[in-house]
CSV table of C-alpha atoms and ligand atoms in Angstrom, one decimal:
chain,number,residue,atom,x,y,z
D,1,MET,CA,74.1,51.1,16.0
D,2,ALA,CA,72.1,50.4,19.2
D,3,GLY,CA,73.7,51.2,22.5
D,4,MET,CA,73.5,48.8,25.4
D,5,LEU,CA,72.4,48.4,29.0
D,6,TYR,CA,74.8,47.9,31.9
D,7,LEU,CA,73.5,46.7,35.3
D,8,VAL,CA,75.7,48.4,37.8
D,9,PRO,CA,75.7,47.1,41.5
D,10,THR,CA,76.2,49.7,44.2
D,11,PRO,CA,77.4,49.3,47.8
D,12,ILE,CA,74.9,47.8,50.3
D,13,GLY,CA,76.5,49.9,53.1
D,14,ASN,CA,80.2,50.3,52.7
D,15,LEU,CA,81.0,52.8,50.0
D,16,GLY,CA,84.4,51.3,49.6
D,17,ASP,CA,82.7,48.3,47.9
D,18,ILE,CA,82.1,50.2,44.6
D,19,SER,CA,84.5,48.6,42.0
D,20,GLN,CA,86.7,50.3,39.5
D,21,ARG,CA,84.7,48.8,36.7
D,22,CYS,CA,81.4,50.2,38.1
D,23,ARG,CA,83.0,53.6,38.5
D,24,GLU,CA,84.2,53.6,34.9
D,25,THR,CA,80.8,52.3,33.6
D,26,LEU,CA,79.0,55.1,35.4
D,27,GLU,CA,81.5,57.6,34.1
D,28,GLN,CA,81.3,56.4,30.5
D,29,ALA,CA,77.5,55.7,30.2
D,30,ASP,CA,75.5,58.3,28.3
D,31,PHE,CA,72.9,58.4,31.1
D,32,ILE,CA,72.1,56.6,34.4
D,33,ALA,CA,68.7,55.2,35.2
D,34,ALA,CA,68.2,55.2,38.9
D,35,GLU,CA,65.6,53.9,41.4
D,36,ASP,CA,65.8,57.1,43.5
D,37,THR,CA,67.8,59.9,41.8
D,38,ARG,CA,68.5,61.5,45.2
D,39,VAL,CA,70.2,58.4,46.6
D,40,THR,CA,72.2,57.9,43.4
D,41,MET,CA,73.2,61.6,43.3
D,42,LYS,CA,74.8,61.1,46.8
D,43,LEU,CA,76.9,58.2,45.4
D,44,LEU,CA,77.8,60.1,42.3
D,45,ASN,CA,78.9,63.1,44.4
D,46,TYR,CA,81.1,60.7,46.5
D,47,LEU,CA,82.6,59.4,43.2
D,48,GLY,CA,83.0,62.9,41.7
D,49,ILE,CA,80.9,61.9,38.7
D,50,LYS,CA,78.5,64.3,36.9
D,51,LYS,CA,75.9,62.5,34.7
D,52,SER,CA,72.4,62.9,33.5
D,53,LEU,CA,69.9,60.8,35.5
D,54,VAL,CA,66.5,59.5,34.7
D,55,SER,CA,64.3,57.9,37.3
D,56,TYR,CA,63.2,54.2,36.9
D,57,TYR,CA,61.2,52.7,39.7
D,58,GLU,CA,58.4,50.3,40.5
D,59,HIS,CA,55.5,52.7,39.7
D,60,ASN,CA,56.9,54.4,36.5
D,61,LYS,CA,58.7,51.4,35.0
D,62,ALA,CA,56.1,50.6,32.4
D,63,PHE,CA,56.3,54.1,30.8
D,64,LYS,CA,60.0,54.8,31.6
D,65,GLY,CA,61.1,51.4,30.3
D,66,ASN,CA,60.0,52.4,26.8
D,67,VAL,CA,61.7,55.8,27.0
D,68,ILE,CA,65.0,54.1,28.1
D,69,LEU,CA,64.7,51.5,25.5
D,70,GLU,CA,64.2,54.1,22.7
D,71,ARG,CA,67.3,56.0,23.9
D,72,ILE,CA,69.3,52.8,23.8
D,73,GLN,CA,68.0,51.8,20.4
D,74,ALA,CA,69.0,55.3,19.2
D,75,GLY,CA,72.6,54.4,20.2
D,76,GLU,CA,73.0,55.6,23.8
D,77,THR,CA,74.5,53.5,26.6
D,78,CYS,CA,72.5,53.3,29.9
D,79,ALA,CA,73.8,52.3,33.3
D,80,LEU,CA,71.0,51.0,35.6
D,81,VAL,CA,71.5,51.3,39.3
D,82,SER,CA,69.1,50.7,42.3
D,83,ASP,CA,69.4,52.3,45.7
D,84,ALA,CA,71.8,49.6,46.9
D,85,GLY,CA,73.0,46.2,45.7
D,86,SER,CA,72.4,44.5,42.4
D,87,PRO,CA,69.7,45.9,40.1
D,88,ALA,CA,67.0,43.5,39.1
D,89,ILE,CA,67.3,41.4,42.3
D,90,SER,CA,64.2,42.4,44.4
D,91,ASP,CA,64.7,45.8,42.8
D,92,PRO,CA,63.6,47.5,39.6
D,93,GLY,CA,65.4,46.2,36.5
D,94,GLU,CA,63.9,42.8,35.8
D,95,GLU,CA,61.4,44.3,33.3
D,96,LEU,CA,64.0,46.5,31.6
D,97,VAL,CA,66.3,43.5,31.2
D,98,LYS,CA,63.4,41.5,29.6
D,99,GLN,CA,62.5,44.4,27.3
D,100,CYS,CA,66.2,44.8,26.2
D,101,ALA,CA,66.5,41.0,25.7
D,102,GLU,CA,63.4,40.9,23.6
D,103,ALA,CA,64.6,43.9,21.5
D,104,GLY,CA,67.9,42.2,20.9
D,105,ILE,CA,69.9,44.8,22.9
D,106,THR,CA,73.0,43.7,24.7
D,107,VAL,CA,72.8,43.6,28.5
D,108,CYS,CA,75.9,43.5,30.6
D,109,ALA,CA,75.7,42.7,34.3
D,110,ILE,CA,78.7,43.8,36.3
D,111,PRO,CA,79.3,41.6,39.4
D,112,GLY,CA,79.3,43.4,42.7
D,113,PRO,CA,77.5,43.9,46.0
D,114,CYS,CA,74.4,41.8,46.5
D,115,ALA,CA,72.8,41.3,49.9
D,116,VAL,CA,71.6,37.7,49.2
D,117,ILE,CA,75.0,36.4,48.3
D,118,THR,CA,76.8,38.3,51.1
D,119,ALA,CA,74.4,36.9,53.6
D,120,LEU,CA,74.6,33.3,52.3
D,121,SER,CA,78.4,33.4,52.4
D,122,ILE,CA,78.6,34.6,56.0
D,123,SER,CA,75.6,32.6,57.3
D,124,GLY,CA,77.4,29.4,58.2
D,125,GLN,CA,74.5,27.4,56.6
D,126,SER,CA,75.0,25.0,53.7
D,127,THR,CA,75.8,27.0,50.6
D,128,GLY,CA,76.0,24.1,48.0
D,129,ARG,CA,72.3,24.4,47.1
D,130,PHE,CA,70.1,27.4,48.0
D,131,CYS,CA,67.0,29.2,46.9
D,132,PHE,CA,66.3,32.9,47.1
D,133,GLU,CA,62.7,33.6,48.1
D,134,GLY,CA,62.8,37.5,48.1
D,135,PHE,CA,60.3,39.3,50.2
D,136,LEU,CA,57.4,37.5,51.7
D,137,SER,CA,54.0,39.1,51.1
D,138,THR,CA,52.6,41.5,53.8
D,139,ALA,CA,49.3,39.7,53.6
D,140,LYS,CA,49.1,37.0,56.3
D,141,LYS,CA,47.4,34.4,54.1
D,142,SER,CA,49.8,34.6,51.1
D,143,ARG,CA,52.8,34.8,53.5
D,144,ARG,CA,51.7,31.6,55.2
D,145,GLU,CA,51.0,29.9,51.8
D,146,HIS,CA,54.4,30.9,50.6
D,147,LEU,CA,56.1,29.4,53.7
D,148,GLU,CA,53.9,26.3,53.5
D,149,SER,CA,55.0,25.7,49.9
D,150,LEU,CA,58.6,25.5,51.3
D,151,ILE,CA,57.9,22.9,54.1
D,152,LYS,CA,59.8,20.1,52.2
D,153,GLU,CA,62.4,22.4,50.7
D,154,GLN,CA,65.8,20.9,51.5
D,155,ARG,CA,67.9,23.7,50.1
D,156,THR,CA,69.0,26.6,52.2
D,157,MET,CA,66.4,29.3,51.9
D,158,ILE,CA,67.1,33.0,51.8
D,159,PHE,CA,64.6,35.8,52.5
D,160,TYR,CA,64.8,39.6,52.5
D,161,GLU,CA,62.8,41.2,55.3
D,162,ALA,CA,62.1,44.7,56.7
D,163,PRO,CA,62.7,45.2,60.4
D,164,HIS,CA,59.1,46.1,61.3
D,165,LYS,CA,57.9,42.8,59.8
D,166,LEU,CA,60.7,40.6,61.1
D,167,LEU,CA,59.1,39.3,64.3
D,168,THR,CA,55.8,38.3,62.6
D,169,THR,CA,57.8,36.6,59.9
D,170,LEU,CA,59.9,34.7,62.4
D,171,GLU,CA,56.8,33.6,64.3
D,172,ASP,CA,55.2,32.3,61.1
D,173,MET,CA,58.4,30.5,60.1
D,174,ALA,CA,58.7,28.9,63.6
D,175,GLN,CA,55.1,27.6,63.2
D,176,VAL,CA,55.6,26.3,59.7
D,177,PHE,CA,59.3,25.0,59.9
D,178,GLY,CA,59.4,24.2,63.6
D,179,ILE,CA,61.2,26.0,66.5
D,180,ASP,CA,64.4,24.0,66.2
D,181,ARG,CA,65.1,24.9,62.5
D,182,PRO,CA,68.5,26.8,62.3
D,183,ILE,CA,68.5,30.3,61.0
D,184,SER,CA,71.2,33.0,60.5
D,185,LEU,CA,69.9,36.5,60.8
D,186,CYS,CA,72.3,38.7,58.8
D,187,ARG,CA,71.9,42.3,59.8
D,188,GLU,CA,73.4,45.6,58.5
D,189,LEU,CA,75.9,43.8,56.3
D,190,THR,CA,79.1,45.7,55.4
D,191,LYS,CA,78.0,48.5,57.8
D,192,LEU,CA,79.4,49.6,61.1
D,193,HIS,CA,76.9,47.5,63.1
D,194,GLU,CA,77.1,44.3,61.0
D,195,GLU,CA,75.9,41.3,63.0
D,196,VAL,CA,75.2,37.7,62.2
D,197,VAL,CA,73.0,35.8,64.7
D,198,ARG,CA,73.2,32.1,64.2
D,199,THR,CA,70.4,30.5,66.2
D,200,THR,CA,67.1,28.6,65.8
D,201,LEU,CA,63.7,30.0,64.8
D,202,GLY,CA,62.3,29.5,68.4
D,203,GLU,CA,65.3,31.4,70.0
D,204,ALA,CA,65.1,34.1,67.3
D,205,VAL,CA,61.4,34.8,68.2
D,206,ALA,CA,62.3,35.0,71.9
D,207,GLN,CA,65.3,37.3,71.2
D,208,TYR,CA,63.4,39.8,69.0
D,209,THR,CA,60.3,39.8,71.2
D,210,GLN,CA,62.5,41.2,73.9
D,211,ASN,CA,64.5,43.6,71.7
D,212,ALA,CA,62.9,45.2,68.7
D,213,PRO,CA,64.8,44.5,65.5
D,214,ARG,CA,66.6,47.5,63.9
D,215,GLY,CA,68.4,47.8,60.5
D,216,GLU,CA,68.3,45.7,57.4
D,217,PHE,CA,68.0,42.0,57.5
D,218,VAL,CA,68.6,38.9,55.3
D,219,LEU,CA,67.3,35.7,56.8
D,220,VAL,CA,69.1,32.5,55.9
D,221,VAL,CA,67.1,29.5,57.0
D,222,ALA,CA,68.4,25.9,56.9
D,223,GLY,CA,66.6,23.5,54.5
D,224,ALA,CA,64.4,20.7,55.8
D,225,PRO,CA,66.4,17.7,57.0
D,226,GLU,CA,66.5,14.8,54.5
D,227,GLU,CA,63.7,12.3,55.2
D,228,THR,CA,65.3,9.2,56.6
D,229,LYS,CA,63.6,6.1,55.3
D,230,GLU,CA,63.4,3.4,58.0
D,231,GLU,CA,65.4,0.3,57.0
D,232,ALA,CA,63.3,-2.8,56.3
D,233,THR,CA,63.7,-5.7,58.8
D,234,ALA,CA,64.1,-9.4,58.1
D,235,GLU,CA,60.4,-9.8,59.1
D,236,ASP,CA,59.4,-7.1,56.6
D,237,ALA,CA,61.4,-8.9,53.9
D,238,ALA,CA,59.8,-12.3,54.7
D,239,ALA,CA,56.3,-10.9,54.6
D,240,TYR,CA,57.0,-9.1,51.3
D,241,VAL,CA,58.3,-12.3,49.7
D,242,ALA,CA,55.3,-14.2,51.0
D,243,ARG,CA,52.9,-11.7,49.5
D,244,LEU,CA,54.6,-11.8,46.1
D,245,MET,CA,54.6,-15.6,46.1
D,246,GLU,CA,50.9,-15.6,47.0
D,247,GLU,CA,50.3,-13.4,44.0
D,248,GLY,CA,51.9,-16.1,41.8
D,249,MET,CA,55.6,-15.1,41.6
D,250,SER,CA,58.2,-17.8,41.9
D,251,ARG,CA,60.3,-17.8,45.1
D,252,LYS,CA,63.5,-16.8,43.1
D,253,ASP,CA,61.8,-13.9,41.4
D,254,ALA,CA,60.0,-12.8,44.7
D,255,ILE,CA,63.4,-12.7,46.5
D,256,LYS,CA,64.9,-10.7,43.7
D,257,GLN,CA,62.0,-8.2,43.6
D,258,THR,CA,61.9,-7.8,47.4
D,259,ALA,CA,65.6,-7.0,47.5
D,260,LYS,CA,65.0,-4.3,44.9
D,261,ASP,CA,61.9,-2.8,46.4
D,262,LEU,CA,63.1,-2.8,50.0
D,263,ASN,CA,66.7,-1.9,49.1
D,264,LEU,CA,68.1,-4.9,50.9
D,265,PRO,CA,70.9,-7.3,49.9
D,266,LYS,CA,69.6,-10.4,48.1
D,267,ASN,CA,71.3,-12.7,50.6
D,268,THR,CA,69.5,-11.0,53.5
D,269,VAL,CA,66.1,-11.5,51.8
D,270,TYR,CA,67.0,-15.1,50.9
D,271,ASP,CA,67.8,-15.9,54.6
D,272,ALA,CA,64.7,-14.2,55.8
D,273,ALA,CA,62.6,-16.2,53.3
D,274,LEU,CA,64.1,-19.6,54.2
D,275,ASN,CA,61.3,-20.6,56.5
D,276,LEU,CA,58.5,-19.7,54.2
L,1,LIG,N1,69.0,44.4,45.0
L,1,LIG,C1,69.5,44.5,46.4
L,1,LIG,C2,70.5,43.3,46.5
L,1,LIG,O1,70.3,42.3,46.0
L,1,LIG,O2,71.5,43.5,47.2
L,1,LIG,C3,68.4,44.3,47.4
L,1,LIG,C4,67.3,45.3,47.4
L,1,LIG,S1,65.9,45.0,48.4
L,1,LIG,C5,64.9,46.2,47.9
L,1,LIG,C6,66.4,45.5,50.0
L,1,LIG,C7,66.6,44.4,51.0
L,1,LIG,O3,67.9,43.8,50.8
L,1,LIG,C8,66.5,44.8,52.4
L,1,LIG,O4,65.2,44.9,52.9
L,1,LIG,C9,67.3,43.7,53.1
L,1,LIG,O5,66.5,42.6,53.3
L,1,LIG,C10,68.4,43.4,52.1
L,1,LIG,N2,69.6,44.2,52.4
L,1,LIG,C11,70.0,45.3,51.6
L,1,LIG,N3,71.2,45.8,52.2
L,1,LIG,C12,71.4,45.0,53.3
L,1,LIG,C13,72.4,45.1,54.3
L,1,LIG,N4,73.4,46.0,54.3
L,1,LIG,N5,72.3,44.2,55.3
L,1,LIG,C14,71.3,43.3,55.4
L,1,LIG,N6,70.4,43.2,54.5
L,1,LIG,C15,70.4,44.1,53.4
């Protein structure tokens, strides 16, 4: 019988965030696939778990994915961990999950620490609808193209960013989304120096120009405000009815059509069209 793959989230700063279920899964798995075996070894030492580790990271995943898959197909259970947070979210694992799904292997994701969700919940921005945009490219052109594709995005947008690229990213965002767009900069979540700065893009640029950013950041940017359509006036309605009548429509039908197209009450359009 084939084994299975467990996705095991690990703390993003506070070791106390490892859950009982994650502990048990790491203990019971036949082997652990880890992004960086040295980082995972520290966690296992803290938990008092001894287990065989294989490395699975960005640059060996094509080859190692097959090795892991074969072991699972032979009946072993694999626990996949990344350096911190949820595997497969801007971390190695996405490919392995796809491979397992295609091979009909059961994948079980254990819920737990994840920087994007922790940041969204603490951001103070709207949480009802959001989109996760991951890391922006380091190349200026594609970074700008990515941001420009989001100009009309009304959902809250969440980005991961490294501290040394933060200022450039904030400057680009301020140019594309405008300096008044609200942003929450969520830094060092669950750690000793956790901080959430709720401000605007313009002010964030000013702040981090003066003080170089340090630590890990998630950026939660408010979506674009809803486009407000200007309400049609009585003059607009009269002109609209007149045009429809010129095109051959009866007065009654023109009033009906105008009310529908301009989203106005029929009585208002009727009154506006009285003098035509
Ligand atoms: N898979 C992980 C997750 O979803 O939690 C994310 C891994 S990604 C390679 C690392 C990025 O997550 C960092 O560059 C930062 O943007 C964010 N991050 C991770 N831990 C964080 C923390 N404690 N505080 C703020 N951001 C964090």
